[in-house]
C-alpha atoms as a PDB file:
ATOM      1  CA  UNK A   1     -13.486   5.941  -0.604  1.00  0.00           C
ATOM      2  CA  UNK A   2     -15.682   6.987  -3.236  1.00  0.00           C
ATOM      3  CA  UNK A   3     -15.455   4.620  -6.530  1.00  0.00           C
ATOM      4  CA  UNK A   4     -15.980   8.185  -9.067  1.00  0.00           C
ATOM      5  CA  UNK A   5     -12.552   9.948  -7.526  1.00  0.00           C
ATOM      6  CA  UNK A   6     -11.073   6.400  -7.860  1.00  0.00           C
ATOM      7  CA  UNK A   7     -12.520   5.501 -11.824  1.00  0.00           C
ATOM      8  CA  UNK A   8     -11.788   9.727 -12.678  1.00  0.00           C
ATOM      9  CA  UNK A   9      -8.233   8.904 -10.811  1.00  0.00           C
ATOM     10  CA  UNK A  10      -8.222   6.499 -13.324  1.00  0.00           C
ATOM     11  CA  UNK A  11      -9.211   8.021 -16.416  1.00  0.00           C
ATOM     12  CA  UNK A  12      -6.737  10.707 -15.754  1.00  0.00           C
ATOM     13  CA  UNK A  13      -3.515   7.992 -15.545  1.00  0.00           C
ATOM     14  CA  UNK A  14      -2.270   6.695 -18.816  1.00  0.00           C
ATOM     15  CA  UNK A  15       1.072   4.821 -17.548  1.00  0.00           C
ATOM     16  CA  UNK A  16       0.765   0.492 -17.658  1.00  0.00           C
ATOM     17  CA  UNK A  17       0.692  -0.684 -13.891  1.00  0.00           C
ATOM     18  CA  UNK A  18       2.671  -3.453 -13.078  1.00  0.00           C
ATOM     19  CA  UNK A  19       4.475  -4.556  -9.959  1.00  0.00           C
ATOM     20  CA  UNK A  20       7.078  -7.253 -11.327  1.00  0.00           C
ATOM     21  CA  UNK A  21       7.594 -10.693  -8.853  1.00  0.00           C
ATOM     22  CA  UNK A  22      10.078 -12.761  -9.551  1.00  0.00           C
ATOM     23  CA  UNK A  23       8.061 -15.975  -9.239  1.00  0.00           C
ATOM     24  CA  UNK A  24       4.253 -16.610  -9.236  1.00  0.00           C
ATOM     25  CA  UNK A  25       2.765 -16.385  -4.967  1.00  0.00           C
ATOM     26  CA  UNK A  26       0.312 -15.411  -3.119  1.00  0.00           C
ATOM     27  CA  UNK A  27      -0.276 -12.160  -2.764  1.00  0.00           C
ATOM     28  CA  UNK A  28      -2.266 -10.292  -0.188  1.00  0.00           C
ATOM     29  CA  UNK A  29      -2.372  -6.555  -0.611  1.00  0.00           C
ATOM     30  CA  UNK A  30      -2.947  -4.256   2.013  1.00  0.00           C
ATOM     31  CA  UNK A  31      -4.148  -0.570   0.438  1.00  0.00           C
ATOM     32  CA  UNK A  32      -4.107   1.945   2.713  1.00  0.00           C
ATOM     33  CA  UNK A  33      -3.777   5.599   2.896  1.00  0.00           C
ATOM     34  CA  UNK A  34      -1.747   7.550   5.223  1.00  0.00           C
ATOM     35  CA  UNK A  35      -4.773  10.274   6.242  1.00  0.00           C
ATOM     36  CA  UNK A  36      -6.978   7.676   7.770  1.00  0.00           C
ATOM     37  CA  UNK A  37      -6.946   7.439  11.709  1.00  0.00           C
ATOM     38  CA  UNK A  38      -8.044   3.631  11.011  1.00  0.00           C
ATOM     39  CA  UNK A  39      -5.017   2.410   8.049  1.00  0.00           C
ATOM     40  CA  UNK A  40      -2.864   3.570  11.061  1.00  0.00           C
ATOM     41  CA  UNK A  41      -4.037   1.857  13.617  1.00  0.00           C
ATOM     42  CA  UNK A  42      -4.225  -1.309  11.771  1.00  0.00           C
ATOM     43  CA  UNK A  43      -0.447  -1.055  11.301  1.00  0.00           C
ATOM     44  CA  UNK A  44       0.750  -2.615  14.660  1.00  0.00           C
ATOM     45  CA  UNK A  45      -1.402  -5.351  13.942  1.00  0.00           C
ATOM     46  CA  UNK A  46       0.564  -6.429  10.317  1.00  0.00           C
ATOM     47  CA  UNK A  47       3.660  -7.649  11.635  1.00  0.00           C
ATOM     48  CA  UNK A  48       1.955 -10.713  13.026  1.00  0.00           C
ATOM     49  CA  UNK A  49      -0.204 -10.590   9.595  1.00  0.00           C
ATOM     50  CA  UNK A  50       2.898 -10.504   7.711  1.00  0.00           C
ATOM     51  CA  UNK A  51       3.839 -13.354   9.849  1.00  0.00           C
ATOM     52  CA  UNK A  52       1.544 -16.057   9.708  1.00  0.00           C
ATOM     53  CA  UNK A  53       1.598 -14.973   5.773  1.00  0.00           C
ATOM     54  CA  UNK A  54       5.175 -15.985   5.342  1.00  0.00           C
ATOM     55  CA  UNK A  55       4.641 -19.519   6.709  1.00  0.00           C
ATOM     56  CA  UNK A  56       1.781 -19.920   3.926  1.00  0.00           C
ATOM     57  CA  UNK A  57       4.442 -18.235   1.636  1.00  0.00           C
ATOM     58  CA  UNK A  58       2.595 -15.218   0.807  1.00  0.00           C
ATOM     59  CA  UNK A  59       3.318 -11.997   0.471  1.00  0.00           C
ATOM     60  CA  UNK A  60       2.121  -8.615   2.127  1.00  0.00           C
ATOM     61  CA  UNK A  61       2.763  -5.691  -0.324  1.00  0.00           C
ATOM     62  CA  UNK A  62       1.585  -1.895   1.618  1.00  0.00           C
ATOM     63  CA  UNK A  63       0.174  -0.372  -1.115  1.00  0.00           C
ATOM     64  CA  UNK A  64      -0.519   3.418  -0.315  1.00  0.00           C
ATOM     65  CA  UNK A  65      -3.570   5.027  -2.600  1.00  0.00           C
ATOM     66  CA  UNK A  66      -5.442   8.249  -2.996  1.00  0.00           C
ATOM     67  CA  UNK A  67      -8.732   9.164  -1.311  1.00  0.00           C
ATOM     68  CA  UNK A  68      -8.940  12.300  -1.064  1.00  0.00           C
ATOM     69  CA  UNK A  69      -9.553  14.409  -4.166  1.00  0.00           C
ATOM     70  CA  UNK A  70      -7.331  17.749  -3.175  1.00  0.00           C
ATOM     71  CA  UNK A  71      -4.388  14.829  -2.806  1.00  0.00           C
ATOM     72  CA  UNK A  72      -1.775  14.613  -5.644  1.00  0.00           C
ATOM     73  CA  UNK A  73      -1.001  11.177  -4.554  1.00  0.00           C
ATOM     74  CA  UNK A  74       2.765  12.587  -3.980  1.00  0.00           C
ATOM     75  CA  UNK A  75       2.668  10.687  -0.387  1.00  0.00           C
ATOM     76  CA  UNK A  76       1.794   7.109  -1.864  1.00  0.00           C
ATOM     77  CA  UNK A  77       4.558   7.613  -4.588  1.00  0.00           C
ATOM     78  CA  UNK A  78       7.093   8.353  -2.320  1.00  0.00           C
ATOM     79  CA  UNK A  79       6.535   5.224  -0.635  1.00  0.00           C
ATOM     80  CA  UNK A  80       6.432   3.654  -3.316  1.00  0.00           C
ATOM     81  CA  UNK A  81       9.844   4.949  -4.260  1.00  0.00           C
ATOM     82  CA  UNK A  82      11.036   4.064  -1.018  1.00  0.00           C
ATOM     83  CA  UNK A  83      10.905   0.034  -1.556  1.00  0.00           C
ATOM     84  CA  UNK A  84      13.397   0.530  -3.559  1.00  0.00           C
ATOM     85  CA  UNK A  85      16.054   1.913  -0.284  1.00  0.00           C
ATOM     86  CA  UNK A  86      14.687  -1.074   1.529  1.00  0.00           C
ATOM     87  CA  UNK A  87      12.504  -2.248   3.496  1.00  0.00           C
ATOM     88  CA  UNK A  88      14.269  -0.093   7.117  1.00  0.00           C
ATOM     89  CA  UNK A  89      13.831   3.215   5.047  1.00  0.00           C
ATOM     90  CA  UNK A  90      10.485   2.581   3.789  1.00  0.00           C
ATOM     91  CA  UNK A  91       9.335   1.840   6.619  1.00  0.00           C
ATOM     92  CA  UNK A  92      10.866   5.367   8.072  1.00  0.00           C
ATOM     93  CA  UNK A  93       9.122   6.790   5.688  1.00  0.00           C
ATOM     94  CA  UNK A  94       5.816   5.495   6.199  1.00  0.00           C
ATOM     95  CA  UNK A  95       5.634   6.828   9.749  1.00  0.00           C
ATOM     96  CA  UNK A  96       7.052   9.919   8.941  1.00  0.00           C
ATOM     97  CA  UNK A  97       4.197  10.128   6.132  1.00  0.00           C
ATOM     98  CA  UNK A  98       1.254   9.049   9.177  1.00  0.00           C
ATOM     99  CA  UNK A  99       3.118  11.407  11.883  1.00  0.00           C
ATOM    100  CA  UNK A 100       2.556  14.708   9.047  1.00  0.00           C
ATOM    101  CA  UNK A 101      -0.765  13.742   8.393  1.00  0.00           C
ATOM    102  CA  UNK A 102      -2.136  12.611  11.486  1.00  0.00           C
ATOM    103  CA  UNK A 103      -0.180  13.192  13.842  1.00  0.00           C
ATOM    104  CA  UNK A 104       0.450  16.936  13.114  1.00  0.00           C
ATOM    105  CA  UNK A 105      -2.747  17.634  11.108  1.00  0.00           C
ATOM    106  CA  UNK A 106      -0.617  18.155   7.749  1.00  0.00           C
ATOM    107  CA  UNK A 107      -2.038  18.487   4.333  1.00  0.00           C
ATOM    108  CA  UNK A 108       0.804  16.800   2.579  1.00  0.00           C
ATOM    109  CA  UNK A 109      -1.041  16.718  -1.010  1.00  0.00           C
ATOM    110  CA  UNK A 110       2.033  17.892  -3.141  1.00  0.00           C
ATOM    111  CA  UNK A 111       5.622  16.948  -3.176  1.00  0.00           C
ATOM    112  CA  UNK A 112       7.151  20.154  -1.900  1.00  0.00           C
ATOM    113  CA  UNK A 113       4.894  19.909   1.281  1.00  0.00           C
ATOM    114  CA  UNK A 114       5.756  16.471   1.124  1.00  0.00           C
ATOM    115  CA  UNK A 115       9.535  17.083   0.179  1.00  0.00           C
ATOM    116  CA  UNK A 116       9.352  19.813   3.438  1.00  0.00           C
ATOM    117  CA  UNK A 117       8.095  17.638   5.697  1.00  0.00           C
ATOM    118  CA  UNK A 118      10.213  14.345   5.554  1.00  0.00           C
ATOM    119  CA  UNK A 119      13.528  17.306   5.182  1.00  0.00           C
ATOM    120  CA  UNK A 120      13.164  17.161   8.737  1.00  0.00           C
ATOM    121  CA  UNK A 121      12.032  14.085   9.705  1.00  0.00           C
ATOM    122  CA  UNK A 122      14.554  12.093   7.948  1.00  0.00           C
ATOM    123  CA  UNK A 123      17.493  14.451   7.257  1.00  0.00           C
ATOM    124  CA  UNK A 124      20.195  14.196  10.123  1.00  0.00           C
ATOM    125  CA  UNK A 125      23.131  13.874   8.095  1.00  0.00           C
ATOM    126  CA  UNK A 126      24.690  15.153   4.382  1.00  0.00           C
ATOM    127  CA  UNK A 127      23.955  11.619   3.142  1.00  0.00           C
ATOM    128  CA  UNK A 128      20.332  11.501   4.354  1.00  0.00           C
ATOM    129  CA  UNK A 129      19.633  14.847   2.594  1.00  0.00           C
ATOM    130  CA  UNK A 130      21.122  13.220  -0.959  1.00  0.00           C
ATOM    131  CA  UNK A 131      18.982  10.218  -0.884  1.00  0.00           C
ATOM    132  CA  UNK A 132      16.156  12.616   0.090  1.00  0.00           C
ATOM    133  CA  UNK A 133      16.665  14.277  -2.804  1.00  0.00           C
ATOM    134  CA  UNK A 134      17.290  11.004  -5.289  1.00  0.00           C
ATOM    135  CA  UNK A 135      14.120   9.329  -3.432  1.00  0.00           C
ATOM    136  CA  UNK A 136      11.943  12.232  -4.484  1.00  0.00           C
ATOM    137  CA  UNK A 137      13.590  11.887  -8.133  1.00  0.00           C
ATOM    138  CA  UNK A 138      12.039   8.764  -8.350  1.00  0.00           C
ATOM    139  CA  UNK A 139       8.942   9.438  -6.445  1.00  0.00           C
ATOM    140  CA  UNK A 140       7.928  11.650  -9.752  1.00  0.00           C
ATOM    141  CA  UNK A 141       9.239   8.210 -12.405  1.00  0.00           C
ATOM    142  CA  UNK A 142       6.351   7.042 -14.224  1.00  0.00           C
ATOM    143  CA  UNK A 143       7.514   3.829 -12.242  1.00  0.00           C
ATOM    144  CA  UNK A 144       5.787   5.147  -9.156  1.00  0.00           C
ATOM    145  CA  UNK A 145       2.888   6.500 -10.921  1.00  0.00           C
ATOM    146  CA  UNK A 146       2.576   3.001 -12.275  1.00  0.00           C
ATOM    147  CA  UNK A 147       2.850   0.989  -8.793  1.00  0.00           C
ATOM    148  CA  UNK A 148       0.036   3.517  -7.853  1.00  0.00           C
ATOM    149  CA  UNK A 149      -2.234   3.501 -10.873  1.00  0.00           C
ATOM    150  CA  UNK A 150      -1.944  -0.468  -9.995  1.00  0.00           C
ATOM    151  CA  UNK A 151      -3.294   0.091  -6.454  1.00  0.00           C
ATOM    152  CA  UNK A 152      -5.748   2.585  -7.790  1.00  0.00           C
ATOM    153  CA  UNK A 153      -7.249  -0.290  -9.931  1.00  0.00           C
ATOM    154  CA  UNK A 154      -7.417  -2.576  -7.513  1.00  0.00           C
ATOM    155  CA  UNK A 155      -8.783  -0.467  -5.337  1.00  0.00           C
ATOM    156  CA  UNK A 156     -11.544  -0.153  -8.099  1.00  0.00           C
ATOM    157  CA  UNK A 157     -11.961  -3.641  -9.237  1.00  0.00           C
ATOM    158  CA  UNK A 158     -12.919  -4.889  -5.961  1.00  0.00           C
ATOM    159  CA  UNK A 159     -15.155  -2.559  -5.042  1.00  0.00           C
ATOM    160  CA  UNK A 160     -13.612  -1.122  -2.296  1.00  0.00           C
ATOM    161  CA  UNK A 161     -15.562   1.081   0.051  1.00  0.00           C
ATOM    162  CA  UNK A 162     -13.605   1.490   3.458  1.00  0.00           C
ATOM    163  CA  UNK A 163      -9.586   1.432   4.180  1.00  0.00           C
ATOM    164  CA  UNK A 164      -7.301  -0.264   4.998  1.00  0.00           C
ATOM    165  CA  UNK A 165      -8.977  -3.358   2.819  1.00  0.00           C
ATOM    166  CA  UNK A 166      -6.403  -6.222   2.709  1.00  0.00           C
ATOM    167  CA  UNK A 167      -7.483  -7.983  -1.168  1.00  0.00           C
ATOM    168  CA  UNK A 168      -5.811 -11.613  -1.407  1.00  0.00           C
ATOM    169  CA  UNK A 169      -4.515 -11.974  -5.361  1.00  0.00           C
ATOM    170  CA  UNK A 170      -3.996 -15.145  -6.678  1.00  0.00           C
ATOM    171  CA  UNK A 171      -0.943 -16.251  -8.063  1.00  0.00           C
ATOM    172  CA  UNK A 172      -1.511 -14.955 -12.108  1.00  0.00           C
ATOM    173  CA  UNK A 173      -2.499 -11.106  -9.676  1.00  0.00           C
ATOM    174  CA  UNK A 174      -6.310 -11.907  -9.947  1.00  0.00           C
ATOM    175  CA  UNK A 175      -8.541 -10.196  -7.022  1.00  0.00           C
ATOM    176  CA  UNK A 176     -10.026 -13.302  -5.618  1.00  0.00           C
ATOM    177  CA  UNK A 177     -11.163 -12.174  -2.041  1.00  0.00           C
ATOM    178  CA  UNK A 178     -11.557  -8.849  -0.265  1.00  0.00           C
ATOM    179  CA  UNK A 179     -11.532  -7.752   3.661  1.00  0.00           C
ATOM    180  CA  UNK A 180     -12.062  -4.296   5.459  1.00  0.00           C
ATOM    181  CA  UNK A 181     -13.411  -3.173   8.528  1.00  0.00           C
ATOM    182  CA  UNK A 182     -17.025  -3.454   7.053  1.00  0.00           C
ATOM    183  CA  UNK A 183     -16.654  -6.794   5.444  1.00  0.00           C
ATOM    184  CA  UNK A 184     -15.178  -8.479   8.652  1.00  0.00           C
ATOM    185  CA  UNK A 185     -16.181  -7.078  11.827  1.00  0.00           C
ATOM    186  CA  UNK A 186     -14.732  -7.342  15.455  1.00  0.00           C
ATOM    187  CA  UNK A 187     -11.765  -5.660  14.832  1.00  0.00           C
ATOM    188  CA  UNK A 188      -7.559  -6.433  13.370  1.00  0.00           C
ATOM    189  CA  UNK A 189      -7.537  -9.761  15.172  1.00  0.00           C
ATOM    190  CA  UNK A 190     -11.067 -10.860  13.264  1.00  0.00           C
ATOM    191  CA  UNK A 191      -9.943  -9.602  10.108  1.00  0.00           C
ATOM    192  CA  UNK A 192      -6.990 -11.552   9.700  1.00  0.00           C
ATOM    193  CA  UNK A 193      -8.488 -14.768  10.923  1.00  0.00           C
ATOM    194  CA  UNK A 194     -11.257 -13.995   8.269  1.00  0.00           C
ATOM    195  CA  UNK A 195      -8.950 -13.538   5.695  1.00  0.00           C
ATOM    196  CA  UNK A 196      -6.656 -16.547   7.043  1.00  0.00           C
ATOM    197  CA  UNK A 197      -9.063 -18.538   6.985  1.00  0.00           C
ATOM    198  CA  UNK A 198     -10.306 -17.760   3.552  1.00  0.00           C
ATOM    199  CA  UNK A 199      -6.520 -18.189   2.202  1.00  0.00           C
ATOM    200  CA  UNK A 200      -6.325 -21.730   3.381  1.00  0.00           C
ATOM    201  CA  UNK A 201      -9.133 -22.355   1.707  1.00  0.00           C
ATOM    202  CA  UNK A 202      -8.063 -20.630  -1.664  1.00  0.00           C
ATOM    203  CA  UNK A 203      -4.779 -22.726  -1.489  1.00  0.00           C
ATOM    204  CA  UNK A 204      -6.480 -25.531  -0.450  1.00  0.00           C
ATOM    205  CA  UNK A 205      -8.245 -25.296  -3.758  1.00  0.00           C
ATOM    206  CA  UNK A 206      -5.606 -24.410  -6.229  1.00  0.00           C
ATOM    207  CA  UNK A 207      -3.395 -26.823  -7.539  1.00  0.00           C
ATOM    208  CA  UNK A 208       0.631 -25.916  -6.712  1.00  0.00           C
ATOM    209  CA  UNK A 209       2.400 -24.680  -9.690  1.00  0.00           C
ATOM    210  CA  UNK A 210       5.084 -27.058 -11.141  1.00  0.00           C
ATOM    211  CA  UNK A 211       8.004 -25.600 -12.630  1.00  0.00           C
ATOM    212  CA  UNK A 212       9.256 -26.915 -15.838  1.00  0.00           C
END
């Protein structure tokens, strides 16, 4: 991941970025790329991490970014659009994207190639075809572009140089800490424990919000 590449992507982006949430809460954003083998290796550990975060009233948000210069962001935008269709479907989309990009070595650097691959992986019935078609329409909307912009902005602001990167956001969406395989050596378990320890410290030091 090169900061100059991130800066170029942000300069080309004109859509305001925002992730809506119903109430302020702590968030951990996992910045990842479907082209990144390490990101895929960490996926198996995210379920346990999410369970631990839920017990701390903190949500885990998967945030794919663009890590290759020739990638137009199609894979990431398809994932962001898929979240509207529920966690099971978005998980199936993410798994298929990892499989295509890494297991099969497919570039998937644009919408046509990404659609062709997901068509093969996800369509079993006519209803599946209709859903995938609608998904790709949504994936090319300003909303999906805004979600990708938000992730790229976070990555640039915290100085991400390695992925996956787990960024802790305070309830006002300010990045306050970041962990990646280089800053927390020792593998996924070591990173998880370092992140959770830091989150405990931050939450203890921050007074709980009071509802009017």
